[in-house]
CSV table of C-alpha atoms in Angstrom, one decimal:
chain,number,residue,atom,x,y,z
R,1,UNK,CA,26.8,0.8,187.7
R,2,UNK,CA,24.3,-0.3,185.1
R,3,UNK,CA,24.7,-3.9,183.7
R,4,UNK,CA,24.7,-6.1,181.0
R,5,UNK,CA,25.2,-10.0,180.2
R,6,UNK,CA,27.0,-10.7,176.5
R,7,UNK,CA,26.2,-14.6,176.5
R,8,UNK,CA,27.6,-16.2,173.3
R,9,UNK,CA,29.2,-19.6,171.9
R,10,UNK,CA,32.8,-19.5,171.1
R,11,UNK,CA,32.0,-20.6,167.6
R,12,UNK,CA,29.3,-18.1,166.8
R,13,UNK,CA,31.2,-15.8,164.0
R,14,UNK,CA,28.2,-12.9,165.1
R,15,UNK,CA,29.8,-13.1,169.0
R,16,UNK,CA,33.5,-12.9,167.4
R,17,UNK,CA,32.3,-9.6,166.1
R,18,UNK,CA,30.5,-8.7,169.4
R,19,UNK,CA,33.3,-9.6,171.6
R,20,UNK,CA,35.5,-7.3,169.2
R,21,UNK,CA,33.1,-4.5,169.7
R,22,UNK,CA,31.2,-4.5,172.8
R,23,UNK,CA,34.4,-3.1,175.2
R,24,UNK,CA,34.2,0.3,173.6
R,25,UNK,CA,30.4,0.8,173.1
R,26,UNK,CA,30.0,-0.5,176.8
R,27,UNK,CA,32.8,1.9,178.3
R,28,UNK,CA,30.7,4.9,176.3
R,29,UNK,CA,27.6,4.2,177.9
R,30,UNK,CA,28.7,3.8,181.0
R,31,UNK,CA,27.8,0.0,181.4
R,32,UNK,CA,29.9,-2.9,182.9
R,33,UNK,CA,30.2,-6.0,180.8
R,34,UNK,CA,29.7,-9.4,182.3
R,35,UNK,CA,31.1,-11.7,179.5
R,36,UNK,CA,28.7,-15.6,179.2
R,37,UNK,CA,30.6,-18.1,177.2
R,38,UNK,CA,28.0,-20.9,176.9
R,39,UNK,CA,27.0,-23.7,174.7
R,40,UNK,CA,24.4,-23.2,171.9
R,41,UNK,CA,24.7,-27.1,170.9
R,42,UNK,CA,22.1,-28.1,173.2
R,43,UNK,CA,19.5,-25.5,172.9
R,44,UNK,CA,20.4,-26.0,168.6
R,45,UNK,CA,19.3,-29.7,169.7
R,46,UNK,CA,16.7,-29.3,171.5
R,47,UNK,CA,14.6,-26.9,167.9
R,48,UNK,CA,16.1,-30.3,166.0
R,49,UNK,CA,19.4,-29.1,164.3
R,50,UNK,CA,22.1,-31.0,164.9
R,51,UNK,CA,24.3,-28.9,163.4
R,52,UNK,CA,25.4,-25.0,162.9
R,53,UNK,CA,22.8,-23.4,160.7
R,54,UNK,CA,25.7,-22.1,158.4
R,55,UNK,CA,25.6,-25.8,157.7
R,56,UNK,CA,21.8,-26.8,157.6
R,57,UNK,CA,20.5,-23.6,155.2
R,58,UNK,CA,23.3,-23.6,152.6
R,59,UNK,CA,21.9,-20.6,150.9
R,60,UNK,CA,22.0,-18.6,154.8
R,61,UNK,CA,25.2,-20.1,154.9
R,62,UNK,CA,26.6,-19.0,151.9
R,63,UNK,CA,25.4,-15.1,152.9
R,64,UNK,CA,26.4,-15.5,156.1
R,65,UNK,CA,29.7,-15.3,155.1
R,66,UNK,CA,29.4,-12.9,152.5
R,67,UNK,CA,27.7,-10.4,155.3
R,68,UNK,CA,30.6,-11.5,157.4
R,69,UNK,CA,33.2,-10.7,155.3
R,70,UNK,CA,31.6,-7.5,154.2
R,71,UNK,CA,31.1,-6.6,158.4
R,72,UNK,CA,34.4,-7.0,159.0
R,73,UNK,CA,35.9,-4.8,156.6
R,74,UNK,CA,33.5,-2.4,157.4
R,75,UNK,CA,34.3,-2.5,161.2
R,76,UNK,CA,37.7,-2.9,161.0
R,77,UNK,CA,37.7,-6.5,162.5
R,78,UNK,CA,40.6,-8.8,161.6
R,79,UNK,CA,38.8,-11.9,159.9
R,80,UNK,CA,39.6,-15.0,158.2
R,81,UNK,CA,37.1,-17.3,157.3
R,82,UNK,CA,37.8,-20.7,159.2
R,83,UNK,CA,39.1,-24.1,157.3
R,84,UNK,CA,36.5,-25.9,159.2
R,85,UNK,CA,33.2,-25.1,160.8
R,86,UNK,CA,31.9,-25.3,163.8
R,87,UNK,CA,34.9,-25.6,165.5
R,88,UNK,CA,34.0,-28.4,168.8
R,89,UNK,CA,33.6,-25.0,171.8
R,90,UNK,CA,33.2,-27.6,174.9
R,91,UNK,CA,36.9,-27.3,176.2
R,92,UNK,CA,37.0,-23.7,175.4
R,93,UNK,CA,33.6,-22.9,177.2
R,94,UNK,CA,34.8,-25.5,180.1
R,95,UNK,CA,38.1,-23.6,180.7
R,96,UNK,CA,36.2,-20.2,180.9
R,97,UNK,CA,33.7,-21.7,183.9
R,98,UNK,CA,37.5,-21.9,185.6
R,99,UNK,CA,37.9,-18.4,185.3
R,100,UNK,CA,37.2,-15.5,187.7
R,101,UNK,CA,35.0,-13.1,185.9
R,102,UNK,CA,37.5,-10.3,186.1
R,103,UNK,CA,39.0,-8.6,183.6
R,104,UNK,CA,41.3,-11.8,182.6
R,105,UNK,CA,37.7,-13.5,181.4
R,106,UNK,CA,37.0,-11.0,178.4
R,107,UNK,CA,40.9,-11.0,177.3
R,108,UNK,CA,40.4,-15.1,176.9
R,109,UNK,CA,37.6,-14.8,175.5
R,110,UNK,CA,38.9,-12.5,172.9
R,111,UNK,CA,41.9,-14.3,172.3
R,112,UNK,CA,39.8,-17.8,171.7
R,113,UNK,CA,37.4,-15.9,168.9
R,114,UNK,CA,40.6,-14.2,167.2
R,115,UNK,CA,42.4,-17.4,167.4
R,116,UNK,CA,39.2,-19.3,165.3
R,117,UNK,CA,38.0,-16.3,162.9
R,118,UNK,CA,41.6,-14.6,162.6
R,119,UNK,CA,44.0,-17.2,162.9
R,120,UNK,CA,42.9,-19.7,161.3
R,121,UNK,CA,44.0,-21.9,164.7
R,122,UNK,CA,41.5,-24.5,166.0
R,123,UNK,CA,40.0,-23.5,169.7
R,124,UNK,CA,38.8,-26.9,170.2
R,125,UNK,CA,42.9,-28.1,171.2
R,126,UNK,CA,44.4,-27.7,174.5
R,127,UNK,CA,47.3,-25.8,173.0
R,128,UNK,CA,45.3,-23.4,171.6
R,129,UNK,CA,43.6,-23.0,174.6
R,130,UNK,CA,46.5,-22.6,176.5
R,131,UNK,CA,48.2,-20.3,174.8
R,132,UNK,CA,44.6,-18.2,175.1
R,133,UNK,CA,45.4,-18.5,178.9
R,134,UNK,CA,49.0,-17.0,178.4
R,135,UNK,CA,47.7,-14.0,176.2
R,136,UNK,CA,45.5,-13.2,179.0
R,137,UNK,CA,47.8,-13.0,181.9
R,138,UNK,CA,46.9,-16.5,183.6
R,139,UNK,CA,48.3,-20.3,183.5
R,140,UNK,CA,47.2,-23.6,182.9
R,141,UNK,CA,44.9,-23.9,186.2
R,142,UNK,CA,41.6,-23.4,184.3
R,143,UNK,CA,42.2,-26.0,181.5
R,144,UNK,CA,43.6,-28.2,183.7
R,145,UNK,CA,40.3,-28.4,186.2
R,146,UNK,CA,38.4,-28.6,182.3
R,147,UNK,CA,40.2,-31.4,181.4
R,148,UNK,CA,39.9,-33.4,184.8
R,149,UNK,CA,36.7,-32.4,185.5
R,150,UNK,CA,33.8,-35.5,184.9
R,151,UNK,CA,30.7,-33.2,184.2
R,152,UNK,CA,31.2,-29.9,183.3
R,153,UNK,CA,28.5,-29.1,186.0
R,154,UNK,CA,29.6,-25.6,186.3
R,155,UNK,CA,28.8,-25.2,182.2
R,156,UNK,CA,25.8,-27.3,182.4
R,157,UNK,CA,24.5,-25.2,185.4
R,158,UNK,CA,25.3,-21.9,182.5
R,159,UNK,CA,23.6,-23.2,179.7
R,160,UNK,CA,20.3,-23.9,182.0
R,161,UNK,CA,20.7,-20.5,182.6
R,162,UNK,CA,20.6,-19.6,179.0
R,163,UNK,CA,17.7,-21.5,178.3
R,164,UNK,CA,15.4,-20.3,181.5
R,165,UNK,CA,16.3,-16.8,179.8
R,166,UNK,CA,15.1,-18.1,176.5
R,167,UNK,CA,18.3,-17.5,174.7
R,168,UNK,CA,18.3,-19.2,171.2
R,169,UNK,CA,21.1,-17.7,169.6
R,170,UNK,CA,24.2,-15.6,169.8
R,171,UNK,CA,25.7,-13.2,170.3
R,172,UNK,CA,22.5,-12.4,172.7
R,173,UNK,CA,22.4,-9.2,175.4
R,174,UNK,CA,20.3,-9.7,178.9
R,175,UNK,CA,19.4,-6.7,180.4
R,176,UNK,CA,16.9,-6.8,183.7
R,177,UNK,CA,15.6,-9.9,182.3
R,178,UNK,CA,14.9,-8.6,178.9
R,179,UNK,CA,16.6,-10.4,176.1
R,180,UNK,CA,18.1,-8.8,173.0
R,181,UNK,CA,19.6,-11.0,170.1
R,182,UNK,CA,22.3,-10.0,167.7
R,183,UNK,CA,24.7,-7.2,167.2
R,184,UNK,CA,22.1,-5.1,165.7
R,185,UNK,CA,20.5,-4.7,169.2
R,186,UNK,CA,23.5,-4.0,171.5
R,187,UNK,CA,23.0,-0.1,171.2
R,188,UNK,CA,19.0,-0.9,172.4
R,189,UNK,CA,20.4,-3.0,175.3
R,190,UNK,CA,23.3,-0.7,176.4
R,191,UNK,CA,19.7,2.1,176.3
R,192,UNK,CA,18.5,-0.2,178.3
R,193,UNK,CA,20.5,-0.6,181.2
R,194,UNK,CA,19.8,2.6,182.2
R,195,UNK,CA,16.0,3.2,181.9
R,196,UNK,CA,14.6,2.2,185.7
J,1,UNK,CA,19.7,6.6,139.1
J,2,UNK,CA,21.1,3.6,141.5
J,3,UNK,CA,18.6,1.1,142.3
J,4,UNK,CA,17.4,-1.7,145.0
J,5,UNK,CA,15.4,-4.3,144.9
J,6,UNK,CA,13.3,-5.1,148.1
J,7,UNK,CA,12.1,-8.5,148.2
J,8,UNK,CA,9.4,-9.8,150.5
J,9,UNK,CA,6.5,-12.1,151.9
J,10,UNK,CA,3.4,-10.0,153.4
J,11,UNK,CA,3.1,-12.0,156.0
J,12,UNK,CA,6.8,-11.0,157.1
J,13,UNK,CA,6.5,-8.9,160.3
J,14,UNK,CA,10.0,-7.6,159.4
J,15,UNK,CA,9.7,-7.0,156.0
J,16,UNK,CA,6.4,-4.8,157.4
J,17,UNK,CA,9.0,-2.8,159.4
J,18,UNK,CA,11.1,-2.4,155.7
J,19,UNK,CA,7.8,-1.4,154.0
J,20,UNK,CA,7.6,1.5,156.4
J,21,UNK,CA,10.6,2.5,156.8
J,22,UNK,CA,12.6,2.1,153.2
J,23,UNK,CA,11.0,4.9,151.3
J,24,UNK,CA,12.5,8.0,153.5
J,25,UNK,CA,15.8,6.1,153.9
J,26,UNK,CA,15.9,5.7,149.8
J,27,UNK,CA,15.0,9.3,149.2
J,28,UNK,CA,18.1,10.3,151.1
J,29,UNK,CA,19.9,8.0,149.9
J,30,UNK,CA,18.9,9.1,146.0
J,31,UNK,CA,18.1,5.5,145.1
J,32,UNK,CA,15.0,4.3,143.6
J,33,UNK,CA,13.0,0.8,145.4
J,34,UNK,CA,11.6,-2.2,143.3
J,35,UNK,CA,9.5,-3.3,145.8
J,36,UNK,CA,9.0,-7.7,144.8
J,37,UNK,CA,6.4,-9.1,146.6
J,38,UNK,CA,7.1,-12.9,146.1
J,39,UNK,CA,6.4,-16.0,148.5
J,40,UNK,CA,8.9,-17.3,151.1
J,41,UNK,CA,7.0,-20.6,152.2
J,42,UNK,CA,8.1,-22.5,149.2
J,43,UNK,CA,11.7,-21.7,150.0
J,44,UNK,CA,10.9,-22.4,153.7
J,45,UNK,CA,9.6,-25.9,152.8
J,46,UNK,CA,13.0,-26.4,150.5
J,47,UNK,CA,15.0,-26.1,154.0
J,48,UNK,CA,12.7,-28.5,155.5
J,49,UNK,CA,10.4,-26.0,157.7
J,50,UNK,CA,6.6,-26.7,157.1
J,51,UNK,CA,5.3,-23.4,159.1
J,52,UNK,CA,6.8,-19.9,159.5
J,53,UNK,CA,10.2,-20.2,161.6
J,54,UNK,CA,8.4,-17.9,164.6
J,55,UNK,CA,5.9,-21.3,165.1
J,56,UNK,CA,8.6,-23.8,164.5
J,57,UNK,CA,11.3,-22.1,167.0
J,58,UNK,CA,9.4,-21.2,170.3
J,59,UNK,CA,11.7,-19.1,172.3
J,60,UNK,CA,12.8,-17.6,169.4
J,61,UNK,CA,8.9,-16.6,168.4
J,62,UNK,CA,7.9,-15.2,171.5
J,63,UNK,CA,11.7,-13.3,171.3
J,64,UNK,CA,10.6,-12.1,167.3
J,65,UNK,CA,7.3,-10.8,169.3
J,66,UNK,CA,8.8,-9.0,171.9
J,67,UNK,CA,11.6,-7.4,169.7
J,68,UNK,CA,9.0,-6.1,167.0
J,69,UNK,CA,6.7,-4.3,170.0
J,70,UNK,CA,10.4,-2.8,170.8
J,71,UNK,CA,11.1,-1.7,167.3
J,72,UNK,CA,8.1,-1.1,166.3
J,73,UNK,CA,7.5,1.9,169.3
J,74,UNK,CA,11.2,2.8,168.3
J,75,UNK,CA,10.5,3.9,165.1
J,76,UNK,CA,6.9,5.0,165.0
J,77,UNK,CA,5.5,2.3,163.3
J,78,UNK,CA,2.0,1.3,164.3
J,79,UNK,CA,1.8,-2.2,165.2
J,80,UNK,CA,-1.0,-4.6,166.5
J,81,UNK,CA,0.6,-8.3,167.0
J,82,UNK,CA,-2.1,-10.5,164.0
J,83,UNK,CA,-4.1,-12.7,165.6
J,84,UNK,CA,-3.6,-15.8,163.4
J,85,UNK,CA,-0.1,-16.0,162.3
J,86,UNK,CA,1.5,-16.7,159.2
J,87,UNK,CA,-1.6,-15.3,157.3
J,88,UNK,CA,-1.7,-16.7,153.8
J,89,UNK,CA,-0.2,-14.6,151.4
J,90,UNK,CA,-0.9,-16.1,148.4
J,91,UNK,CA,-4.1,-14.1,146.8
J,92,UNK,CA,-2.7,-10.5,148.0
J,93,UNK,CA,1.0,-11.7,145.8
J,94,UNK,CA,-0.6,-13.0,142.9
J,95,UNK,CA,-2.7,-9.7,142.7
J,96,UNK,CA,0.4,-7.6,143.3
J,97,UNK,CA,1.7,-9.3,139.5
J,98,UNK,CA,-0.9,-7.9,138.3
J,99,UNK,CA,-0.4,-4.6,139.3
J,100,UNK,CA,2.1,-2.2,137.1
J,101,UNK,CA,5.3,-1.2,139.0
J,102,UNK,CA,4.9,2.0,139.5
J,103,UNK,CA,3.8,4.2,142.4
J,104,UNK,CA,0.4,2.4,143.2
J,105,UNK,CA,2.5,-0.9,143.5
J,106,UNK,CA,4.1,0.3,147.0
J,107,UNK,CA,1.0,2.1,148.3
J,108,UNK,CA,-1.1,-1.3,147.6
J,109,UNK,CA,2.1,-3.1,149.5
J,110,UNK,CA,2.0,-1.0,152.2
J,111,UNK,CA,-2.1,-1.0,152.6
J,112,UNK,CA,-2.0,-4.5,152.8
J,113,UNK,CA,1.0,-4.7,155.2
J,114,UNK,CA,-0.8,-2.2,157.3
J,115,UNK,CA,-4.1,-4.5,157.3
J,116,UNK,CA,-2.1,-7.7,158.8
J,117,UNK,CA,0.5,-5.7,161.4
J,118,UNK,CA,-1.7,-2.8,162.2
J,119,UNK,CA,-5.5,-3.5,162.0
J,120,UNK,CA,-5.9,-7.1,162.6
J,121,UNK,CA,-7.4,-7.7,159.2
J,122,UNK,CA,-7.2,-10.9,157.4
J,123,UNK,CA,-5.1,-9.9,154.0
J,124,UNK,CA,-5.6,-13.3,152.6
J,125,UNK,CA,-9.6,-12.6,152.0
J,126,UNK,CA,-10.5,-11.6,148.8
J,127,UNK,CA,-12.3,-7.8,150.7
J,128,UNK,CA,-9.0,-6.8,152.1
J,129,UNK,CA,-7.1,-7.2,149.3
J,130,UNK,CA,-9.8,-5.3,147.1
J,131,UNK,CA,-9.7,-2.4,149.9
J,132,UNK,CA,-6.3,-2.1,149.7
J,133,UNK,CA,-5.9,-1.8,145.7
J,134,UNK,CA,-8.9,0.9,146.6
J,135,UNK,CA,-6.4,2.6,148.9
J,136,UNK,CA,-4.2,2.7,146.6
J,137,UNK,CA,-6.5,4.2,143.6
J,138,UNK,CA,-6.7,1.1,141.6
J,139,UNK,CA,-9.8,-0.7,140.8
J,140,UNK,CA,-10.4,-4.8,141.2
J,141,UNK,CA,-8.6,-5.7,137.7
J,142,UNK,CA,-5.7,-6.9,139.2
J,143,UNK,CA,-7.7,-8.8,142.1
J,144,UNK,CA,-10.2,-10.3,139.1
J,145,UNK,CA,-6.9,-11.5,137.1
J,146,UNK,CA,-5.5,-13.3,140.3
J,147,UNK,CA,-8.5,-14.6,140.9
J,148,UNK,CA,-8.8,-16.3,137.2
J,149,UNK,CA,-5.4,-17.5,137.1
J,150,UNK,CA,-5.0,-21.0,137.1
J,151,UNK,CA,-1.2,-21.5,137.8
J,152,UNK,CA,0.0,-18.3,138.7
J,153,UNK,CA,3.1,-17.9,136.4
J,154,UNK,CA,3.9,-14.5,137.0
J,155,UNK,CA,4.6,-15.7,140.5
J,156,UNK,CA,6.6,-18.7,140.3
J,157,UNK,CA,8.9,-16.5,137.8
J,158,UNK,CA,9.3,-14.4,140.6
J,159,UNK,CA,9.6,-17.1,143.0
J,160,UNK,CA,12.2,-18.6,141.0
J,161,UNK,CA,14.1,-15.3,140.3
J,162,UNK,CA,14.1,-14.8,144.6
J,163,UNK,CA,15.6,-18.8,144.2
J,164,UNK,CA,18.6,-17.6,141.9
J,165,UNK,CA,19.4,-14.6,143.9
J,166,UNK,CA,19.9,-17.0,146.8
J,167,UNK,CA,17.2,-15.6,149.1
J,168,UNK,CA,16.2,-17.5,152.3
J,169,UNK,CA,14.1,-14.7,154.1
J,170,UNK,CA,12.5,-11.4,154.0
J,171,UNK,CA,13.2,-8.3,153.8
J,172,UNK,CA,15.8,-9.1,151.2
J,173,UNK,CA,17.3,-6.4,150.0
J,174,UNK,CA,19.1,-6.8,146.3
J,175,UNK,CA,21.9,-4.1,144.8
J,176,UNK,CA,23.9,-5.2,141.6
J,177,UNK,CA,23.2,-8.9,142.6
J,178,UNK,CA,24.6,-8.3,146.0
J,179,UNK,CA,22.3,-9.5,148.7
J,180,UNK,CA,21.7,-8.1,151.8
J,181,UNK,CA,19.2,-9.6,154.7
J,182,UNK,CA,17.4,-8.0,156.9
J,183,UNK,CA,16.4,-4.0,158.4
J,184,UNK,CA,19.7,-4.2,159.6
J,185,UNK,CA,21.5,-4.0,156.3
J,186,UNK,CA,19.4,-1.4,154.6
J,187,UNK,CA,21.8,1.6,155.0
J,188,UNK,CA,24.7,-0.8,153.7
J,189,UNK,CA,22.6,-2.0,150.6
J,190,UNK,CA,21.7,1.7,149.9
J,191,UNK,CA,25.4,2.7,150.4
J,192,UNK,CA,26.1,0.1,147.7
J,193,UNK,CA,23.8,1.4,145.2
J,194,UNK,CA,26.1,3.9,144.3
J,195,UNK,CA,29.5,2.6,144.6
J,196,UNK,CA,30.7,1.3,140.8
C-alpha cells in the first residue's frame, strides 16, 4: 500500500487541522498514514527564533488566527483559540516515541491537539496527557517511560530525522523522499504516493 | 460589482503564480482585481529580516524552489528559477504608480512578472521595465516619471496603506478589509467578495 509520513509538532495549530483531516482524505486515496509527532523547537532554533512565529511576526500572528478561525468553521473543525501559546510539546512528543505506531498512535495524537486547540486544556501536564492515553485505549506505560527516561533519545533520534529530510515547519507530508509543507499540499502528496 | 485587492512584490515567486492565475478565477467568480504592486522589503526589515526569507531560511528556500517547479508544471505556468534572487523591485513599482489602473496596469504586471520567473530577465534595469510597459501598449511616461522622482510618495502611500491592512507577505489578497494570505486563500477571498 502506498505511503505517507504526516510529521508535525503538537503545538502547531496548522497540524491540529491536519491531524483532524488527513484520516479521511488518506482512506480515499488509498494511502496508509504513518503519524511523526516531533519537535520543531530545535530546527525554530537552529534559523534563530526562539520562539513560535505566531509570537515573533505579530502581524502573521494576528492573521494566523483570523485564517484559523475562519478554517475551522469552514472545515467543520471544533476550535478554541488557546489561553496560552506555545503550549511546552516535549512530554507530549516523549510519550508518543512510547507508543506502537498502530492505530492507538493517531487516536493520541488526536486527542492531544483537540485537548490544546478545543479544550482549552494544557498538553504540556501529565494529566492531560494521561487522560490522552485513556481516550485512546492504552495506560500510563508510555508517560511513565517519558517521565523516567534521561534523554529522550528516541525523540532526539526523530527530530534528526526531520531535519536530514529538511523539514522546517508543520504540518509537513514525506512522500519517497519528497517533502511537502502545509495542508494546502496534502492532496499533491496523497497524488504522490502513487506515481512510481 | 464585488471587488479584491491583490497585493504584491514582483520579486514574489508566489505572487507570480497569483499574477497568472487570478484573472480566470475572478471572472468566474464575477469579481473585479485591483492589482497593488507595493514593496515587501521594508516590512521584511520591520520583522527583523535583512534579505528575502527564501535566503535567510535555507531548507525552507530550497523547499520554496522545489514546490514552485511542482506548482508551477501543475498549473501551466511557465517557469524558469531567476538566476539572482530577490531581484530589486523598486524601479519596476515606482513605475507601476505611474501607470492608470486600468487594464494596461495588469498586462505591465504580468510582463514584468513573466521577465523575472520566466525569461531570466533582470526587471530591476531600466530596458526591461520599458519592454514591459511596451508589451503592454504604453509608452515610457511612466518609466520617465519614476525615474525623476526624488522620494517616491506614491509608493510609500502605498506601502503604508499595505502597513495598515496588516500585510506581512505576498500575494495578499484584500476583500472588505478582510485579509487573506497566500494562493491558497484565493477561492475563499473571492467567495467573500460577495457575501454582505
Amino acid at each position: 500500500m502506498a505511503e505517507l509520513e504526516f510529521w508535525f509538532d503538537f503545538a502547531s495549530p496548522y497540524a491540529y487541522l491536519a491531524a483532524e483531516t488527513i484520516g479521511p482524505a488518506a482512506v480515499e486515496a488509498g494511502v496508509a498514514v504513518r503519524w511523526k509527532p516531533f519537535l520543531l523547537g530545535p530546527i525554530f532554533q537552529e534559523q534563530g527564533w526562539r520562539d513560535s512565529p505566531f509570537n515573533l511576526f505579530p502581524a502573521k500572528g494576528r492573521y494566523f488566527w483570523r485564517d484559523l478561525q475562519r478554517e475551522t468553521r469552514r472545515l467543520g473543525v471544533p476550535w478554541q483559540r488557546p489561553a496560552r501559546f506555545p503550549f511546552n510539546s516535549v512530554l507530549a512528543t516523549k510519550t508518543a516515541t512510547w507508543i506502537e505506531p498502530d492505530e492507538r498512535l493517531p487516536a493520541y495524537c488526536q486527542a492531544l491537539f483537540r485537548a490544546g486547540f478545543a479544550e482549552r486544556r494544557d498538553p504540556a501536564t501529565p494529566t492531560v496527557v494521561s487522560a490522552c492515553l485513556r481516550a485512546a485505549g492504552l495506560d500510563d506505560g508510555p508517560l511513565e517511560r517519558a517521565l523516567a527516561e534521561d534523554g529522550g533519545q528516541r525523540l532526539r533520534a526523530d527530530i534528526n530525522r526531520a531535519r536530514e529530510l529538511d523539514i522546517f515547519g508543520a504540518p509537513s507530508f514525506v512522500v519517497k523522499g519528497e517533502l511537502y509543507w502545509g495542508n494546502e499540499r496534502l492532496a499533491a502528496a496523497l497524488e504522490r504516493a502513487w506515481v512510481d
